[in-house]
Short mmCIF file of C-alpha atoms in Angstrom, two decimals:
data_model
loop_
_atom_site.label_atom_id
_atom_site.label_comp_id
_atom_site.label_asym_id
_atom_site.label_seq_id
_atom_site.Cartn_x
_atom_site.Cartn_y
_atom_site.Cartn_z
CA MET A 1133 -0.21 0.15 -0.21
CA THR A 1134 0.93 3.94 -0.88
CA ASP A 1135 1.19 5.96 2.18
CA GLN A 1136 -1.90 7.42 0.18
CA GLN A 1137 -3.76 4.48 0.50
CA MET A 1138 -2.62 3.83 4.62
CA SER A 1139 -5.12 3.36 6.82
CA ASP A 1140 -5.67 5.00 9.23
CA VAL A 1141 -6.32 2.62 12.79
CA GLY A 1142 -6.81 -1.11 12.46
CA LEU A 1143 -8.71 -3.57 13.96
CA VAL A 1144 -8.72 -6.92 15.29
CA GLY A 1145 -12.16 -9.18 16.25
CA LEU A 1146 -14.93 -9.55 14.45
CA ALA A 1147 -17.98 -10.22 15.61
CA VAL A 1148 -20.80 -8.07 15.49
CA MET A 1149 -19.03 -5.43 17.62
CA GLY A 1150 -16.07 -5.50 16.11
CA GLN A 1151 -18.36 -5.24 12.33
CA ASN A 1152 -20.17 -2.36 13.63
CA LEU A 1153 -16.68 -0.71 15.46
CA VAL A 1154 -15.22 -0.77 12.37
CA LEU A 1155 -17.97 0.73 9.39
CA ASN A 1156 -18.58 3.52 12.17
CA MET A 1157 -15.34 4.05 11.77
CA ALA A 1158 -14.61 3.65 7.66
CA ASP A 1159 -18.67 6.12 8.37
CA HIS A 1160 -16.92 9.32 9.39
CA GLY A 1161 -14.02 9.15 6.70
CA TYR A 1162 -11.25 6.95 9.00
CA HIS A 1163 -9.78 3.96 6.10
CA VAL A 1164 -9.80 0.87 8.37
CA SER A 1165 -8.16 -2.28 8.08
CA ALA A 1166 -9.09 -5.48 9.61
CA TYR A 1167 -7.90 -8.25 10.99
CA ASN A 1168 -9.42 -11.98 12.47
CA ARG A 1169 -7.94 -14.49 14.35
CA THR A 1170 -11.01 -16.68 11.36
CA THR A 1171 -9.71 -15.52 7.76
CA SER A 1172 -13.62 -16.58 6.19
CA LYS A 1173 -14.69 -14.30 8.96
CA MET A 1174 -12.56 -11.14 7.64
CA THR A 1175 -13.39 -12.90 4.34
CA ALA A 1176 -17.18 -12.74 4.02
CA PHE A 1177 -17.62 -9.54 6.62
CA VAL A 1178 -15.47 -7.66 3.43
CA ASP A 1179 -17.60 -9.02 1.28
CA ARG A 1180 -20.98 -7.95 2.68
CA VAL A 1181 -18.91 -4.53 2.54
CA GLU A 1182 -18.12 -4.31 -0.99
CA SER A 1183 -21.78 -5.34 -1.84
CA GLU A 1184 -23.50 -3.00 0.50
CA GLU A 1185 -21.59 -0.79 2.42
CA PRO A 1186 -21.19 3.01 1.18
CA SER A 1187 -18.42 2.86 2.38
CA LYS A 1188 -16.20 -0.20 1.10
CA GLU A 1189 -13.19 1.82 -0.25
CA ARG A 1190 -11.91 2.43 3.87
CA VAL A 1191 -12.67 -1.30 4.97
CA HIS A 1192 -10.05 -3.37 3.99
CA GLY A 1193 -9.06 -6.95 5.11
CA PHE A 1194 -5.83 -8.61 5.41
CA ASP A 1195 -5.11 -12.54 5.73
CA THR A 1196 -2.12 -12.12 8.05
CA LEU A 1197 -1.44 -10.20 11.61
CA GLU A 1198 2.04 -8.90 9.25
CA GLU A 1199 0.50 -7.28 6.81
CA PHE A 1200 -2.49 -5.77 8.87
CA VAL A 1201 0.01 -3.65 10.86
CA ALA A 1202 1.65 -2.60 7.84
CA SER A 1203 -1.09 -1.42 6.36
CA ILE A 1204 -0.98 0.61 9.06
CA LYS A 1205 0.01 4.48 9.73
CA ARG A 1206 2.19 5.31 12.30
CA PRO A 1207 1.73 5.67 14.87
CA ARG A 1208 -0.50 2.39 14.79
CA LYS A 1209 -3.63 2.60 16.25
CA ILE A 1210 -5.19 -1.13 16.52
CA ILE A 1211 -8.21 -1.78 18.65
CA LEU A 1212 -8.56 -4.89 19.96
CA LEU A 1213 -12.22 -6.36 20.27
CA VAL A 1214 -11.38 -10.66 21.06
CA GLN A 1215 -12.71 -12.33 23.82
CA ALA A 1216 -10.94 -11.17 27.59
CA GLY A 1217 -8.44 -12.44 29.56
CA ARG A 1218 -6.55 -15.12 27.24
CA GLY A 1219 -7.58 -13.81 24.25
CA THR A 1220 -6.25 -10.29 24.85
CA ASP A 1221 -2.69 -11.58 25.27
CA ALA A 1222 -2.58 -13.78 23.28
CA THR A 1223 -3.41 -11.64 20.47
CA ILE A 1224 -0.69 -9.07 21.93
CA ASP A 1225 1.36 -11.22 21.26
CA GLY A 1226 1.05 -12.20 18.41
CA LEU A 1227 1.03 -8.13 17.19
CA LEU A 1228 4.31 -7.27 19.31
CA PRO A 1229 6.66 -8.71 16.57
CA HIS A 1230 5.44 -6.46 14.22
CA LEU A 1231 5.08 -3.50 15.84
CA GLU A 1232 7.50 -0.27 16.22
CA GLU A 1233 7.78 2.21 19.50
CA GLY A 1234 5.11 4.55 19.90
CA ASP A 1235 2.29 2.51 18.79
CA ILE A 1236 -0.51 1.99 20.17
CA VAL A 1237 -2.99 -0.67 21.49
CA ILE A 1238 -6.87 -0.04 22.52
CA ASP A 1239 -8.31 -3.14 24.10
CA GLY A 1240 -12.11 -2.26 23.22
CA GLY A 1241 -13.08 -5.74 25.29
CA ASN A 1242 -14.64 -5.85 28.93
CA ALA A 1243 -11.63 -6.48 30.56
CA HIS A 1244 -10.56 -6.24 34.06
CA TRP A 1245 -9.57 -3.44 35.00
CA LEU A 1246 -5.46 -4.64 36.65
CA ASP A 1247 -5.10 -7.15 33.80
CA THR A 1248 -4.98 -3.49 31.67
CA ILE A 1249 -2.97 -1.95 34.35
CA ARG A 1250 -0.08 -5.15 33.66
CA ARG A 1251 -0.72 -4.78 29.86
CA GLU A 1252 -0.11 -1.57 30.38
CA LYS A 1253 2.70 -1.15 32.17
CA GLU A 1254 4.22 -4.17 30.66
CA MET A 1255 3.96 -2.59 26.64
CA ARG A 1256 4.85 1.18 27.94
CA GLU A 1257 8.64 -0.61 29.31
CA LYS A 1258 8.50 -2.29 25.92
CA GLY A 1259 8.41 1.58 24.21
CA LEU A 1260 4.55 0.89 23.16
CA HIS A 1261 0.81 2.59 24.64
CA PHE A 1262 -1.70 0.16 25.58
CA MET A 1263 -5.23 1.96 26.57
CA GLY A 1264 -7.73 -0.01 28.03
CA SER A 1265 -10.78 1.52 26.47
CA GLY A 1266 -14.14 0.56 27.81
CA VAL A 1267 -17.05 0.12 24.99
CA SER A 1268 -20.38 0.89 25.58
CA GLY A 1269 -23.95 0.56 23.57
CA GLY A 1270 -24.85 -2.54 22.19
CA GLU A 1271 -23.76 -4.01 18.25
CA LEU A 1272 -26.67 -0.68 17.46
CA GLY A 1273 -24.50 1.86 19.40
CA ALA A 1274 -20.70 0.61 18.22
CA ARG A 1275 -22.49 1.13 14.80
CA PHE A 1276 -24.28 4.23 14.94
CA GLY A 1277 -22.00 5.83 17.87
CA PRO A 1278 -21.55 4.33 21.76
CA SER A 1279 -20.11 5.36 24.32
CA LEU A 1280 -16.37 5.27 24.71
CA MET A 1281 -14.65 5.40 28.07
CA PRO A 1282 -10.59 5.03 27.08
CA GLY A 1283 -7.79 5.13 30.00
CA GLY A 1284 -4.44 5.50 28.89
CA SER A 1285 -1.33 7.85 28.93
CA GLU A 1286 -2.47 11.14 27.69
CA GLN A 1287 -0.47 10.99 25.42
CA ALA A 1288 -1.52 8.15 23.18
CA TRP A 1289 -5.22 9.87 24.02
CA GLU A 1290 -4.74 12.11 22.32
CA SER A 1291 -3.73 10.18 18.97
CA LEU A 1292 -7.09 8.23 19.29
CA LYS A 1293 -8.82 11.37 20.69
CA PRO A 1294 -10.18 12.41 16.80
CA ILE A 1295 -11.37 8.75 15.72
CA TRP A 1296 -13.05 8.30 19.20
CA GLU A 1297 -14.97 11.87 19.37
CA SER A 1298 -15.99 11.28 15.30
CA ILE A 1299 -17.25 8.32 16.38
CA ALA A 1300 -18.90 8.52 19.20
CA ALA A 1301 -22.61 9.54 20.66
CA LYS A 1302 -22.78 12.86 20.65
CA VAL A 1303 -25.85 14.25 23.23
CA ASP A 1304 -27.25 17.97 22.96
CA PRO A 1305 -25.02 20.81 24.45
CA ASP A 1306 -27.70 22.73 26.04
CA THR A 1307 -30.01 19.44 26.64
CA GLY A 1308 -27.71 17.11 27.49
CA LYS A 1309 -30.02 14.96 25.12
CA PRO A 1310 -28.65 12.02 22.59
CA LEU A 1311 -28.56 13.32 19.12
CA GLU A 1312 -29.80 10.20 17.25
CA ASP A 1313 -30.53 9.32 13.68
CA TYR A 1314 -30.67 5.13 13.64
CA ALA A 1315 -33.31 4.71 12.24
CA ALA A 1316 -31.89 6.56 8.84
CA GLY A 1317 -28.64 5.33 9.35
CA ARG A 1318 -26.96 8.32 9.37
CA PRO A 1319 -23.63 8.86 11.17
CA VAL A 1320 -24.45 12.25 14.08
CA THR A 1321 -21.76 14.24 14.12
CA GLU A 1322 -22.36 17.20 16.17
CA GLY A 1323 -22.95 17.65 19.07
CA ILE A 1324 -20.91 16.57 22.80
CA PRO A 1325 -19.24 13.15 22.14
CA CYS A 1326 -19.93 10.99 24.70
CA THR A 1327 -16.42 10.10 25.90
CA THR A 1328 -13.30 12.03 27.30
CA TYR A 1329 -10.42 10.67 28.61
CA ILE A 1330 -10.88 8.77 32.07
CA GLY A 1331 -7.44 8.72 32.85
CA THR A 1332 -3.75 6.46 33.36
CA ASP A 1333 -3.38 2.80 32.54
CA GLY A 1334 -6.99 1.08 33.60
CA ALA A 1335 -9.05 3.95 34.45
CA GLY A 1336 -11.05 3.60 31.55
CA HIS A 1337 -11.85 0.11 32.03
CA TYR A 1338 -12.73 0.38 35.88
CA VAL A 1339 -15.20 3.16 34.84
CA LYS A 1340 -16.75 0.46 31.76
CA MET A 1341 -16.64 -2.10 34.55
CA VAL A 1342 -18.37 0.84 37.55
CA HIS A 1343 -21.04 0.76 34.38
CA ASN A 1344 -22.45 -2.60 33.67
CA GLY A 1345 -22.66 -2.74 38.01
CA ILE A 1346 -24.97 0.52 37.72
CA GLU A 1347 -27.08 -1.63 34.76
CA TYR A 1348 -27.34 -4.62 36.74
CA ILE A 1349 -29.19 -2.83 39.17
CA ASP A 1350 -31.20 -0.48 37.05
CA MET A 1351 -32.31 -3.79 35.03
CA GLN A 1352 -33.06 -5.78 38.45
CA LEU A 1353 -35.00 -2.56 39.61
CA ILE A 1354 -37.05 -2.01 36.45
CA CYS A 1355 -37.47 -6.56 36.48
CA GLU A 1356 -38.93 -5.81 40.21
CA SER A 1357 -41.08 -3.02 39.32
CA TYR A 1358 -42.85 -5.26 36.38
CA PHE A 1359 -43.13 -8.02 38.79
CA LEU A 1360 -44.81 -6.31 41.27
CA MET A 1361 -47.54 -4.97 38.38
CA LYS A 1362 -47.85 -8.69 36.97
CA GLU A 1363 -48.17 -10.93 40.48
CA LEU A 1364 -49.80 -7.82 42.78
CA LEU A 1365 -51.86 -5.47 39.84
CA GLY A 1366 -52.53 -8.44 38.27
CA MET A 1367 -51.91 -6.04 34.68
CA ARG A 1368 -51.37 -7.44 31.29
CA PRO A 1369 -47.84 -7.95 29.55
CA ASP A 1370 -49.06 -5.18 26.90
CA GLU A 1371 -51.07 -2.80 30.18
CA ILE A 1372 -47.58 -2.52 31.74
CA ALA A 1373 -45.80 -1.63 28.42
CA ALA A 1374 -47.82 0.87 27.91
CA VAL A 1375 -46.79 2.27 31.92
CA PHE A 1376 -43.15 1.81 31.16
CA GLU A 1377 -44.28 4.15 28.36
CA LYS A 1378 -45.81 7.25 29.92
CA TRP A 1379 -42.89 6.55 32.57
CA ASN A 1380 -40.71 7.00 29.56
CA ALA A 1381 -42.28 10.52 29.25
CA GLY A 1382 -40.96 11.87 32.83
CA VAL A 1383 -37.91 11.34 35.00
CA LEU A 1384 -37.20 7.92 34.47
CA ASP A 1385 -36.63 8.27 30.66
CA SER A 1386 -34.25 6.05 29.37
CA TYR A 1387 -33.20 3.42 27.38
CA LEU A 1388 -33.36 0.80 29.78
CA ILE A 1389 -37.07 1.74 29.96
CA GLU A 1390 -37.43 2.33 26.59
CA ILE A 1391 -37.17 -0.63 25.16
CA THR A 1392 -38.53 -2.46 28.60
CA ALA A 1393 -42.09 -1.23 27.15
CA ASP A 1394 -41.06 -2.74 23.39
CA ILE A 1395 -40.04 -6.03 25.42
CA LEU A 1396 -43.97 -6.51 27.32
CA ALA A 1397 -45.24 -5.09 23.90
CA GLN A 1398 -44.01 -8.32 21.91
CA LYS A 1399 -46.27 -10.88 20.84
CA ASP A 1400 -44.94 -14.29 20.27
CA PRO A 1401 -44.46 -15.05 17.34
CA ARG A 1402 -44.85 -18.52 17.32
CA ASP A 1403 -48.52 -17.85 18.94
CA GLY A 1404 -49.64 -14.37 18.58
CA SER A 1405 -52.34 -14.90 20.87
CA LYS A 1406 -48.69 -14.55 23.91
CA PHE A 1407 -47.13 -12.07 24.86
CA LEU A 1408 -42.99 -13.48 23.86
CA VAL A 1409 -41.93 -12.20 28.12
CA ASP A 1410 -43.96 -14.54 29.40
CA GLN A 1411 -42.45 -17.67 26.65
CA VAL A 1412 -39.05 -16.68 28.01
CA LEU A 1413 -37.91 -18.26 30.86
CA ASP A 1414 -36.85 -16.92 33.88
CA THR A 1415 -33.49 -17.47 34.55
CA ALA A 1416 -30.13 -14.90 33.86
CA GLY A 1417 -27.47 -15.06 32.02
CA GLN A 1418 -24.33 -12.84 33.13
CA LYS A 1419 -20.54 -12.30 31.79
CA GLY A 1420 -19.14 -11.33 35.44
CA THR A 1421 -18.83 -7.23 35.26
CA GLY A 1422 -21.50 -7.08 38.09
CA LYS A 1423 -19.41 -9.62 40.20
CA TRP A 1424 -16.52 -8.05 39.41
CA THR A 1425 -17.88 -4.21 41.24
CA SER A 1426 -18.91 -6.36 44.12
CA ILE A 1427 -16.42 -7.99 44.62
CA SER A 1428 -14.06 -4.27 44.05
CA ALA A 1429 -17.07 -2.94 46.82
CA LEU A 1430 -15.81 -5.19 49.00
CA ASP A 1431 -11.78 -4.70 48.33
CA LEU A 1432 -12.54 -1.16 48.27
CA GLY A 1433 -14.68 -0.92 52.00
CA VAL A 1434 -17.47 0.73 49.44
CA THR A 1435 -20.66 0.17 50.49
CA ALA A 1436 -22.98 -0.61 46.82
CA ASN A 1437 -25.28 -3.13 48.39
CA ALA A 1438 -28.00 -2.52 46.08
CA MET A 1439 -25.56 -3.44 42.83
CA ALA A 1440 -24.84 -6.93 44.08
CA GLU A 1441 -27.49 -7.41 45.81
CA ALA A 1442 -28.67 -7.64 41.36
CA VAL A 1443 -26.16 -10.14 41.02
CA PHE A 1444 -27.36 -13.15 43.80
CA ALA A 1445 -30.44 -12.11 42.26
CA ARG A 1446 -29.64 -13.29 38.83
CA TYR A 1447 -27.78 -16.28 41.21
CA LEU A 1448 -31.12 -16.67 42.64
CA SER A 1449 -32.92 -17.58 39.55
CA ALA A 1450 -31.13 -20.08 37.93
CA LEU A 1451 -31.79 -22.08 40.59
CA LYS A 1452 -34.67 -23.01 38.83
CA GLU A 1453 -35.33 -26.88 39.39
CA GLU A 1454 -34.52 -25.86 42.66
CA ARG A 1455 -36.98 -22.65 42.60
CA GLN A 1456 -39.43 -24.99 41.67
CA ALA A 1457 -39.60 -28.07 44.11
CA ALA A 1458 -39.47 -25.01 47.29
CA SER A 1459 -42.87 -23.77 45.56
CA GLY A 1460 -44.73 -26.64 46.27
CA ILE A 1461 -42.80 -27.03 50.13
CA LEU A 1462 -42.56 -23.58 51.33
CA ARG A 1463 -45.30 -21.29 52.08
CA GLY A 1464 -46.09 -17.88 52.02
CA PRO A 1465 -49.08 -15.37 51.85
CA ALA A 1466 -51.66 -15.37 49.58
CA VAL A 1467 -51.23 -12.38 46.98
CA THR A 1468 -53.62 -9.92 47.40
CA PHE A 1469 -54.56 -5.96 46.87
CA THR A 1470 -57.26 -4.10 47.98
CA GLY A 1471 -56.41 -1.00 47.48
CA ASP A 1472 -56.37 2.11 44.67
CA ARG A 1473 -54.00 0.85 41.32
CA GLU A 1474 -53.19 3.96 39.86
CA ALA A 1475 -52.03 5.36 42.64
CA PHE A 1476 -50.10 1.84 43.39
CA LEU A 1477 -48.64 2.34 40.30
CA GLU A 1478 -47.17 6.64 40.92
CA SER A 1479 -45.87 4.65 44.29
CA ILE A 1480 -43.63 1.84 42.02
CA ARG A 1481 -42.96 4.79 39.92
CA GLN A 1482 -41.34 6.73 42.59
CA ALA A 1483 -39.97 3.82 44.23
CA LEU A 1484 -37.95 2.71 41.36
CA TYR A 1485 -36.90 6.11 41.10
CA SER A 1486 -35.31 6.84 44.14
CA SER A 1487 -33.92 3.32 44.43
CA LYS A 1488 -32.03 4.31 40.73
CA ILE A 1489 -30.91 7.37 42.91
CA CYS A 1490 -29.03 5.24 45.56
CA ALA A 1491 -28.20 2.88 42.64
CA TYR A 1492 -25.87 5.65 40.92
CA ALA A 1493 -24.68 7.21 43.98
CA GLN A 1494 -23.39 3.82 44.74
CA GLY A 1495 -21.68 3.13 41.48
CA PHE A 1496 -19.81 6.60 41.74
CA ALA A 1497 -18.89 6.78 45.35
CA LEU A 1498 -17.32 3.28 44.55
CA MET A 1499 -15.46 5.12 41.76
CA GLU A 1500 -14.34 8.17 44.46
CA GLU A 1501 -12.51 5.04 46.64
CA ALA A 1502 -10.97 3.87 43.32
CA GLN A 1503 -9.29 7.09 41.93
CA LYS A 1504 -7.33 6.70 45.22
CA GLU A 1505 -6.18 2.84 45.86
CA TYR A 1506 -5.25 3.10 41.71
CA ASP A 1507 -3.57 6.80 41.72
CA TRP A 1508 -6.89 8.29 39.13
CA LYS A 1509 -8.14 11.74 39.22
CA LEU A 1510 -11.91 10.96 37.93
CA ASP A 1511 -14.14 13.63 35.96
CA PHE A 1512 -17.45 12.22 37.47
CA GLY A 1513 -19.06 15.27 35.92
CA MET A 1514 -17.71 14.19 32.50
CA ILE A 1515 -17.85 10.41 33.40
CA ALA A 1516 -22.23 10.80 34.13
CA GLN A 1517 -21.89 13.37 30.65
CA VAL A 1518 -20.31 10.31 28.41
CA TRP A 1519 -22.91 7.83 29.81
CA ARG A 1520 -25.72 10.43 28.24
CA GLY A 1521 -25.73 8.83 25.19
CA GLY A 1522 -24.90 5.83 23.40
CA CYS A 1523 -24.72 3.35 26.32
CA ILE A 1524 -26.91 0.84 28.09
CA ILE A 1525 -27.79 2.92 31.25
CA ARG A 1526 -28.12 6.43 29.10
CA ALA A 1527 -30.67 8.24 31.08
CA ARG A 1528 -31.91 12.46 31.15
CA PHE A 1529 -31.44 11.81 34.98
CA LEU A 1530 -27.37 11.65 34.09
CA GLN A 1531 -27.51 15.25 33.33
CA LYS A 1532 -28.33 15.93 36.80
CA ILE A 1533 -25.49 13.91 37.82
CA THR A 1534 -23.77 15.93 35.75
CA GLU A 1535 -24.56 19.24 37.50
CA ALA A 1536 -24.59 17.56 40.54
CA PHE A 1537 -20.71 17.47 39.53
CA ASN A 1538 -20.46 20.24 38.34
CA GLN A 1539 -21.54 22.20 41.11
CA ASP A 1540 -19.67 20.85 43.85
CA PRO A 1541 -16.99 18.66 42.46
CA THR A 1542 -15.57 17.57 46.01
CA LEU A 1543 -19.42 15.80 46.51
CA ALA A 1544 -19.36 12.98 48.97
CA ASN A 1545 -22.34 11.62 47.82
CA LEU A 1546 -24.75 12.12 45.15
CA LEU A 1547 -27.77 11.59 47.94
CA LEU A 1548 -26.55 14.88 49.19
CA ASP A 1549 -26.95 17.06 46.11
CA PRO A 1550 -30.43 19.72 46.43
CA TYR A 1551 -31.63 17.97 43.53
CA PHE A 1552 -31.62 14.17 44.97
CA THR A 1553 -32.04 14.47 48.20
CA ASP A 1554 -35.36 16.33 46.72
CA ALA A 1555 -36.15 13.24 45.05
CA LEU A 1556 -35.50 11.02 47.93
CA HIS A 1557 -37.58 13.13 50.28
CA GLU A 1558 -40.53 13.18 48.11
CA GLY A 1559 -40.66 9.74 47.23
CA GLN A 1560 -39.61 7.87 50.33
CA SER A 1561 -42.87 7.40 51.20
CA ALA A 1562 -44.11 5.39 48.72
CA TRP A 1563 -41.19 4.49 48.41
CA ARG A 1564 -41.66 2.73 52.13
CA SER A 1565 -44.93 1.47 50.66
CA VAL A 1566 -44.13 -0.55 47.64
CA VAL A 1567 -41.54 -2.26 49.53
CA ALA A 1568 -43.91 -3.17 52.75
CA THR A 1569 -46.21 -4.41 51.07
CA ALA A 1570 -44.33 -6.59 48.48
CA ALA A 1571 -43.15 -8.78 52.15
CA GLN A 1572 -46.50 -8.07 53.07
CA ASN A 1573 -46.97 -9.98 49.69
CA GLY A 1574 -44.26 -12.55 49.46
CA ILE A 1575 -43.30 -10.59 46.26
CA SER A 1576 -39.58 -10.98 46.45
CA VAL A 1577 -38.16 -7.32 45.70
CA PRO A 1578 -34.40 -7.80 46.45
CA ALA A 1579 -33.18 -4.78 45.15
CA PHE A 1580 -35.96 -2.14 46.32
CA MET A 1581 -35.21 -3.67 49.39
CA SER A 1582 -31.44 -3.12 49.27
CA ALA A 1583 -31.64 0.66 48.18
CA LEU A 1584 -33.90 1.60 51.02
CA SER A 1585 -31.96 0.05 53.75
CA TYR A 1586 -28.61 1.99 52.29
CA PHE A 1587 -30.47 4.84 52.41
CA ASP A 1588 -31.63 4.79 56.25
CA GLY A 1589 -28.30 3.46 56.51
CA TYR A 1590 -26.55 6.45 54.74
CA ARG A 1591 -28.53 8.85 56.93
CA SER A 1592 -28.72 7.05 59.88
CA ALA A 1593 -25.83 9.30 62.92
CA VAL A 1594 -26.54 6.29 64.91
CA LEU A 1595 -26.05 3.04 63.60
CA PRO A 1596 -25.99 -0.76 65.40
CA ALA A 1597 -22.18 -1.25 65.37
CA ASN A 1598 -21.47 -0.01 68.49
CA LEU A 1599 -22.63 -3.52 69.52
CA LEU A 1600 -21.41 -5.02 67.02
CA GLN A 1601 -17.38 -3.98 67.34
CA ALA A 1602 -18.28 -4.33 71.20
CA GLN A 1603 -18.79 -7.91 70.04
CA ARG A 1604 -15.22 -8.24 68.35
CA ASP A 1605 -13.73 -6.78 71.26
CA TYR A 1606 -15.57 -9.55 73.43
CA PHE A 1607 -14.25 -12.45 71.55
CA GLY A 1608 -11.45 -11.18 69.58
CA ALA A 1609 -10.01 -8.19 72.06
CA HIS A 1610 -10.28 -5.70 68.40
CA THR A 1611 -10.74 -2.86 70.74
CA TYR A 1612 -13.22 0.44 70.35
CA GLU A 1613 -13.18 3.81 70.15
CA ARG A 1614 -15.42 5.68 72.68
CA VAL A 1615 -18.18 8.73 72.62
CA ASP A 1616 -16.25 10.39 74.53
CA GLU A 1617 -12.83 10.38 74.03
CA GLU A 1618 -11.38 11.62 70.37
CA ARG A 1619 -11.37 9.27 66.73
CA GLY A 1620 -8.34 7.33 66.60
CA ARG A 1621 -7.85 5.86 70.41
CA PHE A 1622 -8.70 2.67 70.54
CA PHE A 1623 -9.74 0.66 73.98
CA HIS A 1624 -9.69 -2.63 75.15
CA THR A 1625 -11.94 -4.40 78.23
CA ASP A 1626 -11.79 -7.59 80.40
CA TRP A 1627 -15.83 -8.64 79.01
CA PRO A 1628 -16.50 -11.18 81.55
CA VAL A 1629 -14.81 -9.10 84.74
CA ALA A 1630 -15.64 -5.70 83.65
CA GLY A 1631 -18.84 -4.36 85.20
CA ARG A 1632 -20.56 -7.96 86.07
CA PRO A 1633 -23.18 -8.47 89.18
CA GLU A 1634 -21.63 -9.37 91.90
CA SER A 1635 -22.52 -12.71 92.43
CA ASP A 1636 -24.95 -13.37 95.14
CA VAL A 1637 -23.72 -17.00 95.89
#
């Protein structure tokens, strides 16, 4: 290839996400080299592009890694969308003999952030750049505008920035509303791009992981809202779909609420008299990022009980056969509802919004602690802005999170921002009513309950941990602090003797 014909960027891994990202970059005027370990997949993709895509002259397929790398302008920018873990390491090992000083490898998969930290260090020692970039938005987002969360050296980011800003989703600079033209199949070029430099080494992948942890709890809360309408109020899927569609016009406006309405209205293609959602088995899968988020929260000592509860809910759903057997043995209360249905639907809406606020508060609190642990400098207002379009958790109220951190960059917790404080004060009565009603009727709503418990625990000046710490000192001499002494002074009591009433004998 001549210098004029050489590609601006390369991509390894032509599953659906990889193919769509190639087309996205080509649509924005970039020449893209494409490689896949299975050559036939690359050939089939390029053949399809040549027959169907207007940007066909900008997509170039290669049979070998050597030819692929040689086709890219220096400093080379090579995106990996391959299997996380060993697959990524093997791909990097295959690329290394062909790379030159200053080249940049960008991992766009769902990698563990500690792997990214390791890889960035190893590549830096070889004179190369390694970036870990979260890519969110699914297949459609990759094609027409994802949310992109890059981490690595600022030098590498400056080289990647024009491409990432071009292909990212865009939001209106005044309203923060996503600018989408997916139906027309056209790339969006105006607006604020949903990408920014997140931080060094593994920061981008960590933020993407937290995004996924929030996605877990967001989805679980929506599912619990649906289940209350179905089990307690006896509503049909199409009736519930209408409720979600209505909610999507207000503060709950989000991608997940929107698709939930679509899903619930969908008839079964096998039997048009039934709704498809009723034919879907109630066992949920996962790819591990929600678990990673929960583990990180435990490691860093951050309260993320609602996100962890969403992971546990998926685990419990997988016990289908056990649950079926238990349902014939373990008895609960009869499900009865005699109240005002419309009023209770409004209570569910308020409970959903209040729980959602707590879920996001936990995610941002986790990132706050992680930046201390890994020496990152995260801009939480910008992260919320990056999530405003393109990604799975995109939602109207993310604009409020951006505003909250713009007004107070040192905000300790989202619950303390005046907007969110007022929303929680307004919604908590309905929230408590929903949780209590669910418990009284034996309907499992673990995400609602854990989020409410977080709210009540966080707002409590006094918790029962005084007794817990006394217990720890009793059996393990772990010491305790006193309310009448300054913080940081620790005491131990010989509990079996001190303060024991004198014996009668």
